[in-house]
Tab-separated table of C-alpha atoms and ligand atoms in Angstrom:
chain	number	residue	atom	x	y	z
A	9	MET	CA	-77.172	225.861	69.812
A	10	LYS	CA	-73.854	227.570	70.585
A	11	LYS	CA	-70.943	225.882	68.700
A	12	HIS	CA	-67.535	225.483	70.297
A	13	ASN	CA	-65.107	225.555	67.379
A	14	PHE	CA	-61.924	223.636	67.945
A	15	SER	CA	-61.039	223.365	64.214
A	16	ALA	CA	-57.358	223.284	63.195
A	17	GLY	CA	-57.676	225.578	60.258
A	18	PRO	CA	-59.467	227.426	58.834
A	19	CYS	CA	-60.604	228.081	62.400
A	20	ILE	CA	-62.446	230.291	64.801
A	21	LEU	CA	-62.326	234.049	64.467
A	22	PRO	CA	-63.587	236.639	66.874
A	23	GLN	CA	-67.433	237.175	66.565
A	24	GLU	CA	-67.080	240.945	66.286
A	25	VAL	CA	-64.619	240.626	63.520
A	26	LEU	CA	-67.015	238.397	61.603
A	27	LEU	CA	-69.870	240.911	62.227
A	28	GLN	CA	-67.799	243.776	60.993
A	29	ALA	CA	-66.480	241.902	57.968
A	30	SER	CA	-69.936	240.826	56.964
A	31	GLY	CA	-71.086	244.468	57.203
A	32	ALA	CA	-68.170	245.534	54.897
A	33	VAL	CA	-69.073	242.900	52.316
A	34	MET	CA	-72.480	244.844	51.872
A	35	ASP	CA	-71.214	248.415	52.491
A	36	PHE	CA	-67.607	249.255	53.002
A	37	ASN	CA	-66.910	252.348	55.074
A	38	GLY	CA	-70.407	253.776	54.218
A	39	SER	CA	-69.337	253.897	50.401
A	40	GLY	CA	-72.409	252.136	49.262
A	41	LEU	CA	-70.182	249.496	47.666
A	42	SER	CA	-68.851	246.169	48.875
A	43	LEU	CA	-65.324	245.733	50.027
A	44	ILE	CA	-64.973	243.049	47.399
A	45	GLU	CA	-66.246	245.047	44.428
A	46	ILE	CA	-63.893	248.118	44.702
A	47	SER	CA	-60.373	248.594	43.313
A	48	HIS	CA	-57.524	247.360	45.527
A	49	ARG	CA	-55.811	250.624	44.505
A	50	SER	CA	-58.599	252.698	45.982
A	51	LYS	CA	-57.615	255.008	48.852
A	52	ASP	CA	-59.855	253.041	51.291
A	53	PHE	CA	-58.301	249.621	50.559
A	54	VAL	CA	-54.744	250.988	50.407
A	55	ALA	CA	-55.370	252.199	53.895
A	56	VAL	CA	-56.525	248.681	55.070
A	57	MET	CA	-53.360	247.143	53.559
A	58	GLU	CA	-51.187	249.674	55.216
A	59	LYS	CA	-52.879	249.263	58.513
A	60	ALA	CA	-52.730	245.506	58.429
A	61	GLN	CA	-48.950	245.618	57.747
A	62	ALA	CA	-48.391	248.279	60.512
A	63	LEU	CA	-50.389	246.316	63.005
A	64	ALA	CA	-48.520	243.148	62.311
A	65	LEU	CA	-45.133	244.792	62.910
A	66	GLU	CA	-46.483	246.665	65.981
A	67	LEU	CA	-47.857	243.616	67.676
A	68	LEU	CA	-44.622	241.701	67.037
A	69	GLY	CA	-42.572	244.605	68.409
A	70	LEU	CA	-40.639	244.882	65.135
A	71	GLU	CA	-41.319	248.516	64.053
A	72	ASP	CA	-38.224	250.516	62.995
A	73	GLN	CA	-35.950	247.502	62.972
A	74	GLY	CA	-35.469	246.914	59.316
A	75	TYR	CA	-38.408	244.595	58.897
A	76	LYS	CA	-41.186	244.636	56.245
A	77	ALA	CA	-44.571	243.043	56.671
A	78	LEU	CA	-46.251	241.661	53.408
A	79	PHE	CA	-49.599	240.018	52.696
A	80	LEU	CA	-49.080	237.585	49.993
A	81	GLN	CA	-51.041	234.625	48.443
A	82	GLY	CA	-50.297	231.017	47.970
A	83	GLY	CA	-50.430	230.154	51.750
A	84	ALA	CA	-47.564	228.972	53.940
A	85	SER	CA	-46.911	226.284	51.274
A	86	LEU	CA	-45.787	228.891	48.782
A	87	GLN	CA	-43.411	230.314	51.422
A	88	PHE	CA	-41.726	226.937	51.589
A	89	VAL	CA	-40.731	227.760	47.883
A	90	MET	CA	-40.204	231.458	48.263
A	91	ALA	CA	-37.995	231.294	51.382
A	92	ALA	CA	-35.506	228.878	49.553
A	93	TYR	CA	-35.735	230.804	46.193
A	94	ASN	CA	-34.789	234.135	47.810
A	95	LEU	CA	-32.315	232.816	50.450
A	96	LEU	CA	-30.778	229.454	49.599
A	97	GLU	CA	-27.520	229.857	47.653
A	98	THR	CA	-25.677	226.806	48.775
A	99	LYS	CA	-26.806	225.111	51.945
A	100	ALA	CA	-29.556	225.600	54.540
A	101	GLY	CA	-30.437	223.790	57.806
A	102	TYR	CA	-33.899	222.520	58.499
A	103	LEU	CA	-35.341	221.181	61.838
A	104	ASN	CA	-37.712	218.409	60.909
A	105	THR	CA	-40.555	218.429	63.443
A	106	GLY	CA	-43.357	216.942	61.225
A	107	THR	CA	-45.467	217.275	58.109
A	108	TRP	CA	-45.061	220.922	57.421
A	109	SER	CA	-41.299	220.921	58.004
A	110	ASN	CA	-41.071	217.940	55.743
A	111	ASN	CA	-42.980	219.754	53.015
A	112	ALA	CA	-40.683	222.806	53.460
A	113	ILE	CA	-37.526	220.580	53.104
A	114	LYS	CA	-38.920	218.910	49.935
A	115	GLU	CA	-39.192	222.357	48.222
A	116	ALA	CA	-35.760	223.692	49.480
A	117	LYS	CA	-34.065	220.676	47.950
A	118	LEU	CA	-35.004	222.168	44.561
A	119	PHE	CA	-32.712	225.076	45.314
A	120	GLY	CA	-29.625	223.862	47.195
A	121	GLU	CA	-28.336	221.500	49.703
A	122	VAL	CA	-30.474	220.802	52.694
A	123	LEU	CA	-29.046	219.616	56.026
A	124	GLU	CA	-31.601	218.193	58.447
A	125	VAL	CA	-30.090	219.438	61.749
A	126	GLY	CA	-32.503	217.325	63.797
A	127	SER	CA	-35.614	215.262	63.417
A	128	SER	CA	-38.310	213.571	65.605
A	129	LYS	CA	-39.488	211.346	62.921
A	130	ASP	CA	-38.206	208.280	64.943
A	131	GLU	CA	-41.225	208.852	67.295
A	132	ASN	CA	-43.633	210.121	64.785
A	133	PHE	CA	-42.940	213.695	65.806
A	134	ARG	CA	-44.215	213.481	69.246
A	135	TYR	CA	-41.316	215.592	70.506
A	136	ILE	CA	-39.134	218.600	69.630
A	137	PRO	CA	-35.469	217.692	69.004
A	138	LYS	CA	-33.164	219.453	71.295
A	139	GLY	CA	-29.287	219.903	71.631
A	140	TYR	CA	-28.788	219.450	67.996
A	141	ALA	CA	-25.679	221.125	66.395
A	142	VAL	CA	-26.138	223.870	63.779
A	143	PRO	CA	-22.811	224.115	61.629
A	144	SER	CA	-21.605	227.455	60.724
A	145	GLY	CA	-21.882	228.798	57.232
A	146	LEU	CA	-25.541	227.994	56.580
A	147	ASP	CA	-27.555	230.290	54.401
A	148	TYR	CA	-30.306	230.065	57.070
A	149	LEU	CA	-31.816	227.748	59.604
A	150	HIS	CA	-35.568	226.862	59.089
A	151	LEU	CA	-37.765	226.034	61.969
A	152	THR	CA	-41.519	225.466	62.431
A	153	SER	CA	-42.601	227.033	65.740
A	154	ASN	CA	-45.733	224.995	66.223
A	155	ASN	CA	-46.564	221.678	64.806
A	156	THR	CA	-50.259	221.964	64.043
A	157	ILE	CA	-50.768	218.174	63.319
A	158	PHE	CA	-48.772	216.549	66.104
A	159	GLY	CA	-49.412	219.162	68.803
A	160	THR	CA	-45.788	220.080	69.636
A	161	GLN	CA	-44.358	223.630	70.004
A	162	ILE	CA	-40.813	224.878	70.235
A	163	LYS	CA	-40.418	226.511	73.660
A	164	LYS	CA	-36.854	227.625	73.339
A	165	PHE	CA	-35.355	228.854	70.066
A	166	PRO	CA	-31.565	228.339	69.120
A	167	LYS	CA	-29.410	231.419	69.092
A	168	ILE	CA	-27.147	231.095	66.008
A	169	ASP	CA	-25.204	233.139	63.546
A	170	ALA	CA	-27.190	232.369	60.405
A	171	PRO	CA	-30.497	233.913	59.624
A	172	VAL	CA	-33.441	232.187	61.139
A	173	VAL	CA	-36.532	231.462	59.085
A	174	CYS	CA	-39.618	230.315	60.922
A	175	ASP	CA	-42.955	229.034	59.791
A	176	MET	CA	-45.303	230.395	62.498
A	177	SER	CA	-48.517	229.531	60.814
A	178	SER	CA	-50.178	228.023	63.776
A	179	ASP	CA	-49.015	230.085	66.614
A	180	ILE	CA	-48.153	233.565	65.472
A	181	PHE	CA	-49.508	236.295	67.774
A	182	SER	CA	-50.320	233.672	70.432
A	183	ARG	CA	-47.273	234.097	72.707
A	184	GLN	CA	-44.488	236.518	73.460
A	185	LEU	CA	-41.160	235.862	71.816
A	186	ASP	CA	-38.352	238.109	70.947
A	187	PHE	CA	-39.424	238.297	67.291
A	188	SER	CA	-36.214	240.203	66.447
A	189	ASP	CA	-34.417	236.793	66.815
A	190	PHE	CA	-36.054	235.898	63.579
A	191	ASP	CA	-35.132	237.183	60.059
A	192	LEU	CA	-38.103	235.754	58.090
A	193	ILE	CA	-41.418	234.773	59.696
A	194	TYR	CA	-44.419	233.591	57.652
A	195	ALA	CA	-47.866	232.452	58.419
A	196	GLY	CA	-50.946	231.499	56.555
A	197	ALA	CA	-53.741	233.612	57.832
A	198	GLN	CA	-56.322	230.899	58.368
A	199	LYS	CA	-54.988	229.691	61.816
A	200	ASN	CA	-54.842	232.755	63.992
A	201	MET	CA	-55.540	235.735	61.882
A	202	GLY	CA	-58.193	235.473	59.207
A	203	PRO	CA	-59.640	233.661	56.276
A	204	ALA	CA	-57.412	231.475	53.948
A	205	GLY	CA	-55.960	233.344	51.023
A	206	ALA	CA	-53.607	235.658	52.674
A	207	THR	CA	-50.159	234.972	54.044
A	208	LEU	CA	-48.307	237.173	56.402
A	209	VAL	CA	-44.552	237.499	55.641
A	210	VAL	CA	-42.292	239.508	57.981
A	211	VAL	CA	-38.817	239.856	56.592
A	212	LYS	CA	-35.711	241.680	57.584
A	213	GLU	CA	-34.657	243.429	54.459
A	214	SER	CA	-30.892	243.170	54.992
A	215	ILE	CA	-31.040	239.388	54.393
A	216	LEU	CA	-32.372	239.759	50.875
A	217	GLY	CA	-30.550	240.184	47.590
A	218	LYS	CA	-27.734	237.689	48.346
A	219	VAL	CA	-28.658	234.799	45.964
A	220	THR	CA	-27.209	234.789	42.395
A	221	ARG	CA	-30.153	233.113	40.647
A	222	ALA	CA	-32.767	235.140	38.894
A	223	ILE	CA	-36.072	235.145	40.779
A	224	PRO	CA	-39.512	235.419	39.122
A	225	SER	CA	-40.960	238.863	39.996
A	226	ILE	CA	-44.027	237.542	41.957
A	227	LEU	CA	-41.803	235.315	44.011
A	228	ASP	CA	-39.175	237.937	44.806
A	229	TYR	CA	-39.551	239.456	48.350
A	230	ARG	CA	-37.868	242.637	47.062
A	231	VAL	CA	-40.410	243.157	44.258
A	232	GLN	CA	-43.279	242.436	46.744
A	233	ILE	CA	-41.728	244.936	49.234
A	234	ALA	CA	-41.278	247.608	46.461
A	235	LYS	CA	-44.877	247.101	45.347
A	236	GLU	CA	-46.135	247.151	48.999
A	237	SER	CA	-47.862	243.784	48.672
A	238	MET	CA	-49.741	244.833	45.535
A	239	PHE	CA	-47.554	243.422	42.729
A	240	ASN	CA	-50.706	241.934	41.590
A	241	THR	CA	-54.271	242.080	43.037
A	242	PRO	CA	-54.012	241.041	46.671
A	243	SER	CA	-56.660	238.990	48.351
A	244	VAL	CA	-58.618	241.889	49.611
A	245	PHE	CA	-61.138	240.138	51.798
A	246	ALA	CA	-58.610	238.074	53.601
A	247	VAL	CA	-56.344	241.025	54.184
A	248	TYR	CA	-59.336	243.038	55.495
A	249	VAL	CA	-60.317	240.357	57.992
A	250	SER	CA	-56.761	239.919	59.021
A	251	MET	CA	-56.484	243.583	59.665
A	252	LEU	CA	-59.685	243.463	61.827
A	253	THR	CA	-58.365	240.483	63.807
A	254	LEU	CA	-55.018	242.231	64.476
A	255	ASP	CA	-56.996	245.290	65.566
A	256	TRP	CA	-59.052	243.239	67.843
A	257	LEU	CA	-55.938	241.772	69.439
A	258	LYS	CA	-54.357	245.126	69.843
A	259	LYS	CA	-57.438	246.463	71.716
A	260	LEU	CA	-57.397	243.300	73.909
A	261	GLY	CA	-53.939	244.147	75.109
A	262	GLY	CA	-51.871	242.664	72.438
A	263	ILE	CA	-49.798	239.368	72.564
A	264	SER	CA	-49.030	239.523	76.298
A	265	ALA	CA	-52.779	239.658	77.059
A	266	ILE	CA	-53.759	236.811	74.783
A	267	GLU	CA	-50.826	234.720	75.927
A	268	THR	CA	-52.184	234.760	79.413
A	269	LEU	CA	-55.572	233.597	78.148
A	270	ASN	CA	-53.952	230.919	75.854
A	271	GLU	CA	-51.997	229.540	78.866
A	272	LYS	CA	-55.168	229.238	80.967
A	273	LYS	CA	-56.940	227.371	78.251
A	274	ALA	CA	-54.102	224.998	77.585
A	275	LYS	CA	-53.582	224.331	81.347
A	276	LEU	CA	-57.352	223.558	81.872
A	277	LEU	CA	-57.306	221.045	78.987
A	278	TYR	CA	-53.984	219.504	79.681
A	279	SER	CA	-54.782	218.918	83.346
A	280	GLU	CA	-57.913	216.979	82.369
A	281	ILE	CA	-55.956	214.905	79.942
A	282	ASP	CA	-53.411	214.087	82.583
A	283	LEU	CA	-55.856	213.600	85.475
A	284	ASN	CA	-58.615	211.589	83.561
A	285	PRO	CA	-57.520	207.923	83.168
A	286	LEU	CA	-59.543	207.594	80.042
A	287	PHE	CA	-57.361	209.958	78.066
A	288	GLU	CA	-53.702	210.000	77.053
A	289	GLY	CA	-51.751	212.983	75.647
A	290	TYR	CA	-50.017	212.376	72.357
A	291	ALA	CA	-47.152	214.934	72.491
A	292	ASN	CA	-44.153	214.848	74.965
A	293	THR	CA	-45.254	216.797	77.959
A	294	GLU	CA	-42.535	219.485	77.909
A	295	ASP	CA	-43.175	220.132	74.137
A	296	ARG	CA	-46.922	220.433	74.349
A	297	SER	CA	-48.358	223.053	72.150
A	298	ASN	CA	-50.767	225.664	73.701
A	299	MET	CA	-52.445	225.915	70.341
A	300	ASN	CA	-53.163	222.295	69.266
A	301	ALA	CA	-53.562	219.665	71.988
A	302	THR	CA	-53.430	216.128	70.710
A	303	PHE	CA	-54.830	213.311	72.733
A	304	ASN	CA	-56.221	209.723	72.427
A	305	LEU	CA	-58.712	207.638	74.286
A	306	ALA	CA	-56.985	205.009	76.421
A	307	ASP	CA	-59.775	202.608	75.296
A	308	ASP	CA	-61.043	202.849	71.621
A	309	LYS	CA	-64.274	201.102	72.710
A	310	LEU	CA	-65.394	204.487	74.289
A	311	LYS	CA	-64.970	206.289	71.048
A	312	ASP	CA	-68.628	206.217	69.785
A	313	ASN	CA	-69.816	207.292	73.235
A	314	PHE	CA	-67.305	210.032	73.649
A	315	ASP	CA	-67.855	211.374	70.007
A	316	ASN	CA	-71.625	211.571	70.618
A	317	MET	CA	-71.194	213.370	73.920
A	318	TRP	CA	-68.876	216.093	72.542
A	319	LYS	CA	-71.050	216.663	69.510
A	320	GLU	CA	-74.180	216.949	71.667
A	321	ALA	CA	-72.363	219.564	73.733
A	322	GLY	CA	-71.889	221.728	70.504
A	323	VAL	CA	-68.131	220.925	70.193
A	324	VAL	CA	-66.893	220.776	66.514
A	325	GLY	CA	-63.567	220.092	64.793
A	326	LEU	CA	-62.199	217.840	67.343
A	327	ASN	CA	-61.031	214.907	65.234
A	328	GLY	CA	-57.198	214.350	64.938
A	329	HIS	CA	-55.369	214.975	61.598
A	330	ARG	CA	-55.763	211.816	59.353
A	331	SER	CA	-52.076	211.071	59.732
A	332	VAL	CA	-52.240	210.818	63.568
A	333	GLY	CA	-55.779	209.944	64.353
A	334	GLY	CA	-57.271	210.388	67.942
A	335	TYR	CA	-58.339	213.915	68.882
A	336	ARG	CA	-56.950	217.417	68.409
A	337	ALA	CA	-58.319	220.449	70.195
A	338	SER	CA	-57.136	223.605	68.532
A	339	MET	CA	-57.320	226.550	70.948
A	340	TYR	CA	-56.420	229.518	68.701
A	341	ASN	CA	-56.571	233.138	69.969
A	342	ALA	CA	-60.361	233.612	69.373
A	343	LEU	CA	-61.438	230.391	71.206
A	344	PRO	CA	-63.023	231.530	74.568
A	345	LEU	CA	-62.020	229.858	77.854
A	346	GLU	CA	-65.635	228.870	78.190
A	347	SER	CA	-65.326	226.492	75.077
A	348	VAL	CA	-62.443	224.671	76.649
A	349	GLY	CA	-64.474	224.479	79.975
A	350	ILE	CA	-67.322	222.727	77.905
A	351	LEU	CA	-64.852	220.152	76.449
A	352	VAL	CA	-63.353	219.430	79.720
A	353	ASP	CA	-66.902	218.836	81.295
A	354	VAL	CA	-67.714	216.311	78.577
A	355	MET	CA	-64.304	214.526	79.279
A	356	SER	CA	-65.002	214.312	83.020
A	357	GLU	CA	-68.680	213.357	82.419
A	358	LEU	CA	-67.325	210.437	80.221
A	359	GLU	CA	-65.196	209.274	83.303
A	360	ARG	CA	-68.171	209.522	85.570
A	361	LYS	CA	-70.270	207.408	83.348
A	362	ALA	CA	-67.632	204.711	82.346
B	26	PLP	C1	-51.482	224.868	57.987
B	26	PLP	C2	-50.105	224.960	57.978
B	26	PLP	C3	-49.291	225.054	56.730
B	26	PLP	C4	-49.933	225.061	55.385
B	26	PLP	O1	-50.517	226.275	55.211
B	26	PLP	P1	-51.225	226.635	53.811
B	26	PLP	O2	-51.507	228.101	53.953
B	26	PLP	O3	-52.399	225.677	53.642
B	26	PLP	O4	-50.176	226.377	52.711
B	26	PLP	C5	-47.876	225.304	56.955
B	26	PLP	N1	-47.340	225.215	58.161
B	26	PLP	C6	-47.951	225.056	59.223
B	26	PLP	C7	-47.225	225.027	60.526
B	26	PLP	C8	-49.342	225.015	59.201
B	26	PLP	O5	-49.984	224.836	60.366
C-alpha cells in the first residue's frame, strides 16, 4: 500500500532521488564502485561536494555575494555550539520560540552573555513573539525560522544592524525569503534536503575572524571554508543525496515553484482543521507553519478511532512531538499534495461518522 509520509525528520525525500541514490550505492557514475567505498578526495566525489555547495547558493540567490556554503557534520545541534564559538565575543540576542532555540541558548551561554530578546514560553510556544526590541551592540541575533515541534514559523524577520544567525533546519528551501538578510544560515539535512548526517551552513565570510578566543580547527568556520568542507572525511552519502535533492528542486523551478506547492498543501490542511469541528489547531493562526501543522482532537475519546483510520489510509508519522502531544503533519518539500488530500479525507470522514 502507498504510504503518505508526514514524519517530522528524518522525513520524506523525492522518490527519484531515492532511486538514483540507491543506484549510486551499487555503482557510482558507472565506475563499478559504490559511492560509499571510494575516496572522498576522488575527482567524482569532489565534483559532488562542489555541486552541492553551488546548488545551495544558487537556490538561495546568494552567489557572488561573499557567502560560502559548507556541508558539515554534527547536525544543527553542533551549529548551536559553532555559531557561538565563532561569533559570540561579549553578548548575543536570542529569540526563544521553542525547544530548538532553547537548546541554542543553552550552548551560547558557555561563550558569553545571552540576552533573550523575546520568548513565547508563557503560552508553551504557540506563537511567535513580535515587536520585541533588539538593543544595539549585539554580536548577533539568533532566530529559529520554523519551530518544527510547535508548528510556528516566523513570517516577517526583523531588520537590524547586527549580523543575523538563523536556524532554518525545518524550512530551508521551502519559501522565498531575501536570504541576503541573513549572515549565517544553518540546517540539518534531514528535514528538507537529505539523510541525517550532513548539515548545510551558509555563512557570510566578512562576519568571521572577529572573536579573540582560540577555536578548535574542526569547529572553526574559516578552517572549514579553507578546506572546502573536507577538513576531515565528510559524510559522503548524506552530501550526495542532498545534492540530488537540490538538483531535483532546481529542475522543478526552484524555491518559488516549491513555495506555491507548499502553500497549497498548507491551505488544504489548515482549512480542514478550521472547518472540521472535531479538530483544533495548536499554533496561533497568523504564525502557523507551512511545514509542520500541529493540531489536536477536540474530544480525546475519538483518538483510537481517528488513529486507526489514518493508519489504514497509509498515513505515517502523524503523532505530535512527545512534548506537545496531539498531531503534527509535516509537509516538507517532497510531500505530494495528494498525500495531504488523503489526510484531509480521513479527517472529514471522521466527522461524517461521529
Ligand atoms: C531537528 C531540528 C534541530 C536538531 O537537528 P539535529 O540535526 O538533530 O541536531 C535543530 N533545529 C531545528 C529547527 C530542528 O527542526
